[in-house]
PDB file of C-alpha atoms and ligand atoms in Angstrom:
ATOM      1  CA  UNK A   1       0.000   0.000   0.000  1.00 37.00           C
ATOM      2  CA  UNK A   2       1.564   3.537  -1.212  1.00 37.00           C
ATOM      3  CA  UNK A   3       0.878   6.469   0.521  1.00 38.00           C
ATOM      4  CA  UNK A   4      -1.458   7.883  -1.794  1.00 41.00           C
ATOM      5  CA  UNK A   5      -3.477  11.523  -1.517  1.00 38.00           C
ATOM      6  CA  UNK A   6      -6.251  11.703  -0.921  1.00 42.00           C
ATOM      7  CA  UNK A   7      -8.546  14.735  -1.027  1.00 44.00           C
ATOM      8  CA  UNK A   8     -11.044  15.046   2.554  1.00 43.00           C
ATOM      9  CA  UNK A   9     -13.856  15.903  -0.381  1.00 44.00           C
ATOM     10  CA  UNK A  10     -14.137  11.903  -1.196  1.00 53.00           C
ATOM     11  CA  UNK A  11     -15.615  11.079   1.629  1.00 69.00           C
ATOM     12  CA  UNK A  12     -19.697  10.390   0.906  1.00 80.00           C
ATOM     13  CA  UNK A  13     -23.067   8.978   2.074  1.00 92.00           C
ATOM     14  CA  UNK A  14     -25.847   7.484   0.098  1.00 96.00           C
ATOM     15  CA  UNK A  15     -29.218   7.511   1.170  1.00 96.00           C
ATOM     16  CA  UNK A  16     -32.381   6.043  -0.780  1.00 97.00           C
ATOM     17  CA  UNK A  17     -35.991   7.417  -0.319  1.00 98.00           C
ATOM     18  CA  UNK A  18     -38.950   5.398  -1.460  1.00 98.00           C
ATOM     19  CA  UNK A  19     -37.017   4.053  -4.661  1.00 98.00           C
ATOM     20  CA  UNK A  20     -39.424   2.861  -7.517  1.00 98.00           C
ATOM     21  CA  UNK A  21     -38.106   1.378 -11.025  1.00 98.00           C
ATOM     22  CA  UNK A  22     -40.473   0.058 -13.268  1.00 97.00           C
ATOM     23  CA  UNK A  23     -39.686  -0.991 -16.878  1.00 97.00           C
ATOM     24  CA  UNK A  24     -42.990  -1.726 -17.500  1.00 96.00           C
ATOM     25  CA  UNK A  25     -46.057   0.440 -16.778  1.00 95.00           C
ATOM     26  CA  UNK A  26     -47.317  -1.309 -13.410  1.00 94.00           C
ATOM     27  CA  UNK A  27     -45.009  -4.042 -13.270  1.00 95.00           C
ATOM     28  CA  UNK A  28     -42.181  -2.652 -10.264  1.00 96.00           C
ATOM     29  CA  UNK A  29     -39.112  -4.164  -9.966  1.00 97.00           C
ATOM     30  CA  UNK A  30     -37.772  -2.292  -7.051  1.00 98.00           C
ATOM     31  CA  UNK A  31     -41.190  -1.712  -4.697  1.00 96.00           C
ATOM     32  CA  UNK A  32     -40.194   1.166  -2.557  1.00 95.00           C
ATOM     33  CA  UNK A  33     -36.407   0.447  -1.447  1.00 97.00           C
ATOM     34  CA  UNK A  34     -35.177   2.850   1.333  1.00 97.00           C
ATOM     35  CA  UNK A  35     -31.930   2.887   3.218  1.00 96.00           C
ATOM     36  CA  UNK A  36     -28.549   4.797   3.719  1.00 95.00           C
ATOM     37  CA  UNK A  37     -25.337   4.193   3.833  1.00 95.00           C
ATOM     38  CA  UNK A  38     -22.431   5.794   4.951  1.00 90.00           C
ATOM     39  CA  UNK A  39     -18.505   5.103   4.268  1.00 84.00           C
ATOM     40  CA  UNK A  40     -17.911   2.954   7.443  1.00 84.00           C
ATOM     41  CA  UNK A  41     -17.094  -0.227   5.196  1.00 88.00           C
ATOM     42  CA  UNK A  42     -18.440  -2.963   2.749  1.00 96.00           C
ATOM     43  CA  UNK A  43     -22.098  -3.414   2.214  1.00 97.00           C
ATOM     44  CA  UNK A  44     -23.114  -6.371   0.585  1.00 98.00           C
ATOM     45  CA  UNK A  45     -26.702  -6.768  -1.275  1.00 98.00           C
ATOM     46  CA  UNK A  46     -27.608 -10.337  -1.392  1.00 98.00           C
ATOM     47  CA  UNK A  47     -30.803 -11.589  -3.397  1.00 97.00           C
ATOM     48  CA  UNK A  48     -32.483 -14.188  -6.088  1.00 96.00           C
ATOM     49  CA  UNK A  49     -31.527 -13.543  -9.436  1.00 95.00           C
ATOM     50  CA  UNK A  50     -34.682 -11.548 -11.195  1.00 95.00           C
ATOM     51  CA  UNK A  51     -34.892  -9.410  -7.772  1.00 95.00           C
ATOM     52  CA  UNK A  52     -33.702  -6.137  -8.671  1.00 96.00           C
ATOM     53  CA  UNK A  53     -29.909  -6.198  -7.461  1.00 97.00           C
ATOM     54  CA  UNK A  54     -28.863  -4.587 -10.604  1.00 96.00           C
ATOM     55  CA  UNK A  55     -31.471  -2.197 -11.260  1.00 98.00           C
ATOM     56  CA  UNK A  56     -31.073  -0.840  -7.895  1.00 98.00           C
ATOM     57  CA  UNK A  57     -27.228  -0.382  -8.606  1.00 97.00           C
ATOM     58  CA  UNK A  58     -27.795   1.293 -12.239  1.00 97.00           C
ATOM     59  CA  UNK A  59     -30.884   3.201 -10.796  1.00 98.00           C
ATOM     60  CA  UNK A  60     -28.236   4.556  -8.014  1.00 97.00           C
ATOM     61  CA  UNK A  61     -25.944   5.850 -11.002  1.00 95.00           C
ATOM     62  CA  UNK A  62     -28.335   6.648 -13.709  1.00 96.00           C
ATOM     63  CA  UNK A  63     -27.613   3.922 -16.192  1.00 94.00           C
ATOM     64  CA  UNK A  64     -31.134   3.433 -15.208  1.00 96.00           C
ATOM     65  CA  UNK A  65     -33.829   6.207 -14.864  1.00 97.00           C
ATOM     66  CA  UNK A  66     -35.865   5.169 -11.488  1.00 98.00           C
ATOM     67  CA  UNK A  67     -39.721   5.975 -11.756  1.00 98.00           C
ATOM     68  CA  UNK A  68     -39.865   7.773  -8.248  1.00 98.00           C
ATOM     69  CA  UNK A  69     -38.353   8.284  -5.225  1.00 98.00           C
ATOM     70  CA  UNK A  70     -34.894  10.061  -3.662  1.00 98.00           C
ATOM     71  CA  UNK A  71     -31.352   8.728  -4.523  1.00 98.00           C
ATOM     72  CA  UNK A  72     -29.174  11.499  -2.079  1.00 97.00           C
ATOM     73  CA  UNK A  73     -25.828  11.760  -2.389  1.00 96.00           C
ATOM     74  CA  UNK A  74     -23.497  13.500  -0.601  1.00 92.00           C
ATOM     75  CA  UNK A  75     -20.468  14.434  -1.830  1.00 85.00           C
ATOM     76  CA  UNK A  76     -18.144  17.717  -1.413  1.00 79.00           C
ATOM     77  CA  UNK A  77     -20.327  18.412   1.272  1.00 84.00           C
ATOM     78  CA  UNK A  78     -23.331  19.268  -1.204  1.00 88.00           C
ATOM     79  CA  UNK A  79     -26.142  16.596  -1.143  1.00 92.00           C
ATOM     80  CA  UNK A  80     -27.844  16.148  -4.905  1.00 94.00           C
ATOM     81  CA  UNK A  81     -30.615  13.443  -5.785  1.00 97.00           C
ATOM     82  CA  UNK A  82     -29.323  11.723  -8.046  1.00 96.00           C
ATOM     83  CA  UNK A  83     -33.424  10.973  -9.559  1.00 97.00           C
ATOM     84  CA  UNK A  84     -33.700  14.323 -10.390  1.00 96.00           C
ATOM     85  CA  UNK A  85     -30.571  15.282 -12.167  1.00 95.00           C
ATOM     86  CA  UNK A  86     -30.352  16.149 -15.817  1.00 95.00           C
ATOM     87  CA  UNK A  87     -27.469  17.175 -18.642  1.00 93.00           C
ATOM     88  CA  UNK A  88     -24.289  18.790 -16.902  1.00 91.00           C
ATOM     89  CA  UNK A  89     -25.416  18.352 -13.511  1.00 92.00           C
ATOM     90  CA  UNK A  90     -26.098  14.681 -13.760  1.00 93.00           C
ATOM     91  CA  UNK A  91     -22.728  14.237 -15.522  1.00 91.00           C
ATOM     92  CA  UNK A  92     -20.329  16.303 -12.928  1.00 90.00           C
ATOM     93  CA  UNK A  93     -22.483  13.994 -10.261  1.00 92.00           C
ATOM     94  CA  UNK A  94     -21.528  10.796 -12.238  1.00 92.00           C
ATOM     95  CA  UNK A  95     -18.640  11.330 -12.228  1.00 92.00           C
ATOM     96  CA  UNK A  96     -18.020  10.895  -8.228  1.00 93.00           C
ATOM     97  CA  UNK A  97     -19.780   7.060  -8.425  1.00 95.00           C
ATOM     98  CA  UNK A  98     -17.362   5.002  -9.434  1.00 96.00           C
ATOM     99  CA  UNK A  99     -18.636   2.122 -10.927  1.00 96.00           C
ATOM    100  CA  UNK A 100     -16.906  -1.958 -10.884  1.00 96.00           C
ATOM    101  CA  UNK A 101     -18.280  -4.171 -13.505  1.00 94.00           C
ATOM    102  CA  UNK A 102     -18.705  -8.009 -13.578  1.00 91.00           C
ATOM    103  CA  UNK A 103     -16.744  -8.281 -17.125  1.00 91.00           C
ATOM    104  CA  UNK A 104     -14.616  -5.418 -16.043  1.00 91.00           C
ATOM    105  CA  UNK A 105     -15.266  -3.462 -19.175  1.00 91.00           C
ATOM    106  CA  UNK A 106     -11.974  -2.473 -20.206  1.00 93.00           C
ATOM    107  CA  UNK A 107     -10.776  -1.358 -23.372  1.00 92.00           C
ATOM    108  CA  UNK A 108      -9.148  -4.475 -24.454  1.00 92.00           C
ATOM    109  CA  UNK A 109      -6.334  -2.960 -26.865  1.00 93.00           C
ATOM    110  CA  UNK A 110      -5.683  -0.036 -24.538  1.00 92.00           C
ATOM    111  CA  UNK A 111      -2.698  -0.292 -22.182  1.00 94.00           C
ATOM    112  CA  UNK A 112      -3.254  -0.930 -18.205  1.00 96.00           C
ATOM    113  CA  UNK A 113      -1.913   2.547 -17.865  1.00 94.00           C
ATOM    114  CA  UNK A 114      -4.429   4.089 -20.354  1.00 93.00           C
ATOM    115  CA  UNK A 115      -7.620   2.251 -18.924  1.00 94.00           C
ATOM    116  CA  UNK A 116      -6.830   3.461 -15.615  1.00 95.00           C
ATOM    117  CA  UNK A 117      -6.295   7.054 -16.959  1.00 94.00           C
ATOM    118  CA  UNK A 118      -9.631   6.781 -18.390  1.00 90.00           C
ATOM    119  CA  UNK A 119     -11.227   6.733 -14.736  1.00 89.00           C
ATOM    120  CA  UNK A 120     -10.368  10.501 -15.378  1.00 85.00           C
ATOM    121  CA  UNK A 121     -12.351  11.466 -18.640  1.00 81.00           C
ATOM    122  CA  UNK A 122     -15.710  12.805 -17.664  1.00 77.00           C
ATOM    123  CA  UNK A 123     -12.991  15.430 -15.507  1.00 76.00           C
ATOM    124  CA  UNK A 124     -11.437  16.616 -18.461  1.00 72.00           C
ATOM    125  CA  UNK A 125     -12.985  19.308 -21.077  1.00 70.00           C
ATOM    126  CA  UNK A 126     -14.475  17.712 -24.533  1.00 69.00           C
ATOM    127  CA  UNK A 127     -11.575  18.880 -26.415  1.00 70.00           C
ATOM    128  CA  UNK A 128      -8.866  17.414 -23.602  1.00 69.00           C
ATOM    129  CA  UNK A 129     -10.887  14.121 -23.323  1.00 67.00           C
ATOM    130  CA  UNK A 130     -11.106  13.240 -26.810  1.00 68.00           C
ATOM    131  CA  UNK A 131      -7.389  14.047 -27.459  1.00 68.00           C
ATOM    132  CA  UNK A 132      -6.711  11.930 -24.488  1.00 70.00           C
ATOM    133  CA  UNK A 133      -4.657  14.213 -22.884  1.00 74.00           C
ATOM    134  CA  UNK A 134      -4.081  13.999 -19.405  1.00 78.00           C
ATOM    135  CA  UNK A 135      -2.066  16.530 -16.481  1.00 85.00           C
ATOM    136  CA  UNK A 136       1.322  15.036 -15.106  1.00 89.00           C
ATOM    137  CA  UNK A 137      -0.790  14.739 -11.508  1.00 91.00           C
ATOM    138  CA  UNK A 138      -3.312  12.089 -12.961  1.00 90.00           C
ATOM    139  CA  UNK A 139      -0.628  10.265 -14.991  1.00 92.00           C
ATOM    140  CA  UNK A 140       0.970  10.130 -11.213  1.00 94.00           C
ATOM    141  CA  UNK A 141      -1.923   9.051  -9.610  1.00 94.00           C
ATOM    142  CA  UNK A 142      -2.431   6.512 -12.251  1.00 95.00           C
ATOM    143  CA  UNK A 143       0.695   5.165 -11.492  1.00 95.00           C
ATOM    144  CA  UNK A 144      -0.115   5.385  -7.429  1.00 96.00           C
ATOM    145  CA  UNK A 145      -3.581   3.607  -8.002  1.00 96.00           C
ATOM    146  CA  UNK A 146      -1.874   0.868  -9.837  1.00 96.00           C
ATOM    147  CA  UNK A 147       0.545   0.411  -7.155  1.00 95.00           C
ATOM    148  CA  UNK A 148      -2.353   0.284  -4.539  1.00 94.00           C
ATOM    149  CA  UNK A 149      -4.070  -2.870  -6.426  1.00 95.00           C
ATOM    150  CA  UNK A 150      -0.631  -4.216  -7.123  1.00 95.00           C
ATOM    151  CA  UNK A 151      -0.439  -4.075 -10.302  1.00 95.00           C
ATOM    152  CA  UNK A 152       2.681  -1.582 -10.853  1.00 94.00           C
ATOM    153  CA  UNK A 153       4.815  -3.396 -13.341  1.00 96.00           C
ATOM    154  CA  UNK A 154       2.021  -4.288 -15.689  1.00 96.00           C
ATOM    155  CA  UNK A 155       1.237  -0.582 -16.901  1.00 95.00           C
ATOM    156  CA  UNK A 156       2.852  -0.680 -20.155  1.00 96.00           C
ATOM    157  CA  UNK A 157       0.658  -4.009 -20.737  1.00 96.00           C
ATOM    158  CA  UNK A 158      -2.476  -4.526 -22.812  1.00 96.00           C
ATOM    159  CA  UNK A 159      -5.477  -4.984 -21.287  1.00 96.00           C
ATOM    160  CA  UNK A 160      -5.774  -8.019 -23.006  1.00 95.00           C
ATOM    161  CA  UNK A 161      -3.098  -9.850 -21.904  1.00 96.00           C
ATOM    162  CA  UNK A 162      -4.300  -9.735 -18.090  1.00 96.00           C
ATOM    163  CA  UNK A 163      -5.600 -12.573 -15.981  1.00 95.00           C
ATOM    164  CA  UNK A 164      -9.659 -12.184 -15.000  1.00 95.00           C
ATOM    165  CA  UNK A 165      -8.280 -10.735 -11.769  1.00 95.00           C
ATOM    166  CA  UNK A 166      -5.725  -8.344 -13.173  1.00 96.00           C
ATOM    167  CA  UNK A 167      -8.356  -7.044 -14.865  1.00 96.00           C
ATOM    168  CA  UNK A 168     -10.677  -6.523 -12.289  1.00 95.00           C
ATOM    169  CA  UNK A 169      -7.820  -4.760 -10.195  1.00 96.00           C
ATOM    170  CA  UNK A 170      -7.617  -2.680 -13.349  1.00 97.00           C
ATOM    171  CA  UNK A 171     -11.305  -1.662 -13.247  1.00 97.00           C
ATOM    172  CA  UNK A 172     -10.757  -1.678  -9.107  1.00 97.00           C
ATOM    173  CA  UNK A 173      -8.238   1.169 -10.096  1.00 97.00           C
ATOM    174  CA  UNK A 174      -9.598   2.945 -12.796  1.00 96.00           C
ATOM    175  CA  UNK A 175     -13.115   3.513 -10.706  1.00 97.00           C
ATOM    176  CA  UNK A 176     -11.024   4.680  -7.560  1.00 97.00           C
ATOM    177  CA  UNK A 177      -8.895   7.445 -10.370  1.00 95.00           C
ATOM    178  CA  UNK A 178     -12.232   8.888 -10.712  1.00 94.00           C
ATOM    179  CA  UNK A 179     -12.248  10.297  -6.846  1.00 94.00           C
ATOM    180  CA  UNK A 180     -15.817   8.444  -6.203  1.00 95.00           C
ATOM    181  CA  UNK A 181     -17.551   9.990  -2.994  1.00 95.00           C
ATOM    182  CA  UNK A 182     -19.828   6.530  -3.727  1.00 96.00           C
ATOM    183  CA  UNK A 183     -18.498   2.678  -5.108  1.00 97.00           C
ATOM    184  CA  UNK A 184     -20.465   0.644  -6.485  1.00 97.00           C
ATOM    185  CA  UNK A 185     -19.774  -2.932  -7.637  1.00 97.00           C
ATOM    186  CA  UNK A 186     -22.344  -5.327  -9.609  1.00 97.00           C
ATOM    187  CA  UNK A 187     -21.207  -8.959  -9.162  1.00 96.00           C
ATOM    188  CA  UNK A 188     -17.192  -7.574  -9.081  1.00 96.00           C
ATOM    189  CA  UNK A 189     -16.230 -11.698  -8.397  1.00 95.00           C
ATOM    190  CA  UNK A 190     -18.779 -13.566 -10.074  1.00 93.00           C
ATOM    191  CA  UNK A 191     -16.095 -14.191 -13.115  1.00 91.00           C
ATOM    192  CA  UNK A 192     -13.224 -15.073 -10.683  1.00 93.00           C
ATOM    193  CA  UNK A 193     -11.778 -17.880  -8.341  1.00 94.00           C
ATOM    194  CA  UNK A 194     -12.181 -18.114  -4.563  1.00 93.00           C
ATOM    195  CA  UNK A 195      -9.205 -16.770  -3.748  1.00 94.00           C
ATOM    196  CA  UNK A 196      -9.084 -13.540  -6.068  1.00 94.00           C
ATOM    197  CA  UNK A 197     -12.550 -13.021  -5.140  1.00 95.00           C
ATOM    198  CA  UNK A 198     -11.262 -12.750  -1.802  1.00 96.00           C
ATOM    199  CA  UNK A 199      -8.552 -10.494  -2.729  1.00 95.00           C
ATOM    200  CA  UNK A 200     -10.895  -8.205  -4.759  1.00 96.00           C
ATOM    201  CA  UNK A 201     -13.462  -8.385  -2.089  1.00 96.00           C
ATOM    202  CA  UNK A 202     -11.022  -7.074   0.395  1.00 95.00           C
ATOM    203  CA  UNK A 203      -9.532  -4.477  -1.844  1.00 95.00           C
ATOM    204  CA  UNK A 204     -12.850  -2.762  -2.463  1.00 96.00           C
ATOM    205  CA  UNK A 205     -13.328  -2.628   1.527  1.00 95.00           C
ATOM    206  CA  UNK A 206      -9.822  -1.349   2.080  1.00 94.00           C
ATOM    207  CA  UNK A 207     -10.556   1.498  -0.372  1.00 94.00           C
ATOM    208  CA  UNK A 208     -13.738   1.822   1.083  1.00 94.00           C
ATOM    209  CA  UNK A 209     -12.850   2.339   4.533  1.00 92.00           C
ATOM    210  CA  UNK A 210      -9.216   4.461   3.636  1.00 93.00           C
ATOM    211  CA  UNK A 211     -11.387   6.563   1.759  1.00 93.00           C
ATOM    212  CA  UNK A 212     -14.497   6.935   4.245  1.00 93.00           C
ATOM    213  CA  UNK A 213     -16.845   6.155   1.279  1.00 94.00           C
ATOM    214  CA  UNK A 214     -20.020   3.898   0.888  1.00 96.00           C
ATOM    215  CA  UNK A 215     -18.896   0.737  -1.313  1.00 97.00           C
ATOM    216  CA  UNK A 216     -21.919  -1.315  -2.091  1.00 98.00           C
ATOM    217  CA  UNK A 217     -21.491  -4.727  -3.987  1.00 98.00           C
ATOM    218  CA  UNK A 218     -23.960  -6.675  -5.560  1.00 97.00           C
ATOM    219  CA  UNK A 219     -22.946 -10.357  -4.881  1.00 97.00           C
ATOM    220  CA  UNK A 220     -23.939 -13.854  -4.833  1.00 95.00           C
ATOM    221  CA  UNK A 221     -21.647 -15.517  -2.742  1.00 95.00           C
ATOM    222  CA  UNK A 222     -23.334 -15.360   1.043  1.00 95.00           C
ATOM    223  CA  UNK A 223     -20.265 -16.854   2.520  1.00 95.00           C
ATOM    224  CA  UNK A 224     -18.117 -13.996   1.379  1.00 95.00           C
ATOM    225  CA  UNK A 225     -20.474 -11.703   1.909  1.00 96.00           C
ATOM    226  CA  UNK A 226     -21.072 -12.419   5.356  1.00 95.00           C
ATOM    227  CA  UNK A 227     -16.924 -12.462   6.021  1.00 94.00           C
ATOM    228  CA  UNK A 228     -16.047  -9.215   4.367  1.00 94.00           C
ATOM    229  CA  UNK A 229     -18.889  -6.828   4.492  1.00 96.00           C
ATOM    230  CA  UNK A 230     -20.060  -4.593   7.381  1.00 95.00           C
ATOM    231  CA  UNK A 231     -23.325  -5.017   6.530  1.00 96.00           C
ATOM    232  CA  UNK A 232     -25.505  -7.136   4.419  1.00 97.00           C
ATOM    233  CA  UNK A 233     -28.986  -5.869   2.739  1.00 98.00           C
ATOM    234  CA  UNK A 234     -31.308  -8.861   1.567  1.00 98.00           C
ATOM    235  CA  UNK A 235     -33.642  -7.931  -1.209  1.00 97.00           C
ATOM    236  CA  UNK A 236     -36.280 -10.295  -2.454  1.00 96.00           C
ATOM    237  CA  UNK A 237     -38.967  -9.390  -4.928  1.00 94.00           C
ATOM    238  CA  UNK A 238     -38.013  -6.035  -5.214  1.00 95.00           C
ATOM    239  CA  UNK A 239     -38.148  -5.456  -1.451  1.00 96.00           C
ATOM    240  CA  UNK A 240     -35.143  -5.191   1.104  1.00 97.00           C
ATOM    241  CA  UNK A 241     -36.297  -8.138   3.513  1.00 97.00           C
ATOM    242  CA  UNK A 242     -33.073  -7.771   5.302  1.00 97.00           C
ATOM    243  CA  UNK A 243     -30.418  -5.311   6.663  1.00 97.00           C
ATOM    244  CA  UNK A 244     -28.001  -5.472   9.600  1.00 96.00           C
ATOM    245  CA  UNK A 245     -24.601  -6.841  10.420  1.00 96.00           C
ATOM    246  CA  UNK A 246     -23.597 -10.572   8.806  1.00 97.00           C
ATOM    247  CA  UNK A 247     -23.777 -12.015  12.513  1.00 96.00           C
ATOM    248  CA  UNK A 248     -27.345 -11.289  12.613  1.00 97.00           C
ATOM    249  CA  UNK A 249     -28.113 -13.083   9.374  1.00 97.00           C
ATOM    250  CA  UNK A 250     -29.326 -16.214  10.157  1.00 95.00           C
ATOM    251  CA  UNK A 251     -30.531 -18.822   7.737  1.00 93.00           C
ATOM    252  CA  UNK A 252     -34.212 -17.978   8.594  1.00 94.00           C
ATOM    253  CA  UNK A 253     -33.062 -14.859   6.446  1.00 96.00           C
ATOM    254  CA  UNK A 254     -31.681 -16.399   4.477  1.00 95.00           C
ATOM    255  CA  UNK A 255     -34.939 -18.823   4.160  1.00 94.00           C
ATOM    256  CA  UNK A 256     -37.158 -15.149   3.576  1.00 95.00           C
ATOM    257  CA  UNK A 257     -34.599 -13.895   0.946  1.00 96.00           C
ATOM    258  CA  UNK A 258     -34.110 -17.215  -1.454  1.00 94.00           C
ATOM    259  CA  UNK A 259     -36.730 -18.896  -0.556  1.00 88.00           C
ATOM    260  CA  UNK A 260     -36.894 -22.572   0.393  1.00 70.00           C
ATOM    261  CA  UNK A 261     -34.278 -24.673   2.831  1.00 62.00           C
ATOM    262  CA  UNK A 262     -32.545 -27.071   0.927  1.00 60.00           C
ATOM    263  CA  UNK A 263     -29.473 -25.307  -0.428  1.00 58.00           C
ATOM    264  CA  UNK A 264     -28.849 -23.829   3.000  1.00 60.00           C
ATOM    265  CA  UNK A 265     -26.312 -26.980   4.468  1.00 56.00           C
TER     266      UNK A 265
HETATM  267  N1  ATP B 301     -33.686  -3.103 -19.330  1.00 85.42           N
HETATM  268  C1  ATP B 301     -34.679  -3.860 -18.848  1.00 85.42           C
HETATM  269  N2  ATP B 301     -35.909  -3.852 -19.428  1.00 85.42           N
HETATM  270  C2  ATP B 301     -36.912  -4.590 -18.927  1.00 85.42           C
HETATM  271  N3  ATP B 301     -36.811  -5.376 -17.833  1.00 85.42           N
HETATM  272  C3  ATP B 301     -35.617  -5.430 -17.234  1.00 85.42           C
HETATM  273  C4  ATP B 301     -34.489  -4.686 -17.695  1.00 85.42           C
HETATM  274  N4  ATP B 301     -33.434  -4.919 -16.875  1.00 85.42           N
HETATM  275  C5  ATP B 301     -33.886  -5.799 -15.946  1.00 85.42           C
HETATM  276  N5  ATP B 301     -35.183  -6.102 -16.144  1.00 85.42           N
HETATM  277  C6  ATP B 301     -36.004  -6.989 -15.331  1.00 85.42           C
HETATM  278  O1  ATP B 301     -35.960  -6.508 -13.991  1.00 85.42           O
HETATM  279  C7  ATP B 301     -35.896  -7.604 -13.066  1.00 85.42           C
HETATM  280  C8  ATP B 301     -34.697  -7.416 -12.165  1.00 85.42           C
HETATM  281  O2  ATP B 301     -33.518  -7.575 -12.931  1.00 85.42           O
HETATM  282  P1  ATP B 301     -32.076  -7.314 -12.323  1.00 85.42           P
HETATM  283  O3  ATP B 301     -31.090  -7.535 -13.418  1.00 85.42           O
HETATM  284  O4  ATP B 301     -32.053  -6.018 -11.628  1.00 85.42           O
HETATM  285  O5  ATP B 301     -31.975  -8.502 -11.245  1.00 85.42           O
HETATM  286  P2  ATP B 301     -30.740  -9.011 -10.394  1.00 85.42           P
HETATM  287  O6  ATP B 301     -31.201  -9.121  -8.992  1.00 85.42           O
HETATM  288  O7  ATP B 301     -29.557  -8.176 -10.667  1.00 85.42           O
HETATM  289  O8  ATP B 301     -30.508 -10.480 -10.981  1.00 85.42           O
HETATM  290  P3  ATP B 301     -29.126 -11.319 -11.135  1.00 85.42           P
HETATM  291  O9  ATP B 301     -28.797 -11.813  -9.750  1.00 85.42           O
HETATM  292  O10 ATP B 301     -29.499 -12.453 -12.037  1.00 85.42           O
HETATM  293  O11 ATP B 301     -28.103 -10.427 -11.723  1.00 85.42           O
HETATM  294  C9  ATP B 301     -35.880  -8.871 -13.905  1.00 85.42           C
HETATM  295  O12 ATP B 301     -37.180  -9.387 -13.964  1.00 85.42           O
HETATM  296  C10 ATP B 301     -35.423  -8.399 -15.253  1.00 85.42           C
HETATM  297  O13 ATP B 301     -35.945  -9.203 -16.275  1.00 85.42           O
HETATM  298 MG1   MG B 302     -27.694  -8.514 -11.512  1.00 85.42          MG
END
């Protein structure tokens, strides 16, 4: 771990009102979600596939339009709803939310260095962005970021010549270069084995925590879940049916979120 800056401004705090998505007129996928979240750790969102896991992390950074409710975030000590943002606005607010993909989403013929610098983009004017060019400070933090998810000597590499979790420190990296008062992470693991998932698990709470911002991950393993995160919501149907520490999970929760008993031994 390098001793990396970091600016007092990235610290953040979610915090969802009465959050409604349909896709189709009358059909709700998320049925009134409320909760906050602040930047004390991980928190894990457990649930059936179909439930709304997704939806509820695009809703949070607009890839999704939600039909109603409040999606607060705080950031630079402002507070914006993220529902109600449009053009500019919505776009300097993006760009705080870093976002973790399960298929990483890198540019495959791009260098590690140059995905990572792309974490930077939406802070750059049109003209700057589209000629790419970055300030000495980013190409130095690049370089810091990579050394904080170990990746140091691989920045000259393609992204295509990376590992499943070289990559995903890459898009670990490349989020955190955008200064994100907020984290989010759809299924970061899903692709990996055990034991990077455990490394990238833990990564994404270190960051978390060093950074005092909210890092929410959608995930599907309970186990690691329940070892890594601070907290663990439970959604089912489209409503959270669950949300405290993992010790106070127990598999009649587990029973209300997925339904049935005999996976649970
Ligand atoms: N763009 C879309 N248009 C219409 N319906 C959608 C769209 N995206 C998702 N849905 C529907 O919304 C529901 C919730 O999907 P979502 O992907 O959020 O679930 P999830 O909990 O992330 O599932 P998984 O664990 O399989 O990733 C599903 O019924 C899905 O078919
Ligand atoms: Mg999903």
């Amino acid at each position: 771990m390098t001793g990396q800056t970091l600016t007092p401004s990235s610290c953040g705090a979610l915090r969802i009102e009465q959050l409604v998505k349909q896709y189709r007129p009358g059909q709700p996928v998320l049925k009134s979600i409320s909760f906050a979240v602040q930047g004390t750790g991980l928190t894990s969102i457990i649930g059936p596939s179909g439930t709304g896991k997704s939806t509820l992390i695009r809703c949070i950074n607009r890839l999704v339009d939600p039909t109603s409710g409040k999606i607060m975030l705080q950031a630079d000590g402002q507070a914006v709803d993220m529902a109600q943002l449009k053009g500019a606005d919505l776009r300097r607010a993006r760009r705080r939310i870093g976002m973790v993909f399960q298929e990483y989403n890198l540019v495959e013929r791009l260098t590690v260095m140059e995905n990572v610098l792309t974490g930077r983009l939406g802070y750059l004017s049109a003209w700057r962005a589209w000629r790419r060019k970055f300030d000495e400070a980013d190409i130095q933090q690049a370089f810091e970021l990579l050394q904080v998810v170990g990746l140091a000597t691989f920045a000259s590499q393609r992204a295509d010549a990376l590992s499943g979790g070289q990559r995903q420190r890459v898009g670990i990296a490349r989020a955190l270069m955008q200064q994100p008062a907020l984290l989010l992470a759809d299924e970061p693991t899903s692709s990996l084995d055990p034991k990077t998932s455990v490394e990238i698990i833990q990564l994404l709470h270190e960051q978390g925590v060093r950074r005092g911002i909210p890092v929410m991950v959608n995930i599907h393993d309970v186990e690691l879940a329940r070892r890594y995160s601070s907290r663990i919501i439970g959604m089912t149907g489209g409503h959270v049916v669950f949300d405290g520490a993992p010790g106070e999970l127990t598999d009649e929760h587990l029973n209300t979120i997925y339904g049935g008993r005999a996976w649970l031994n």
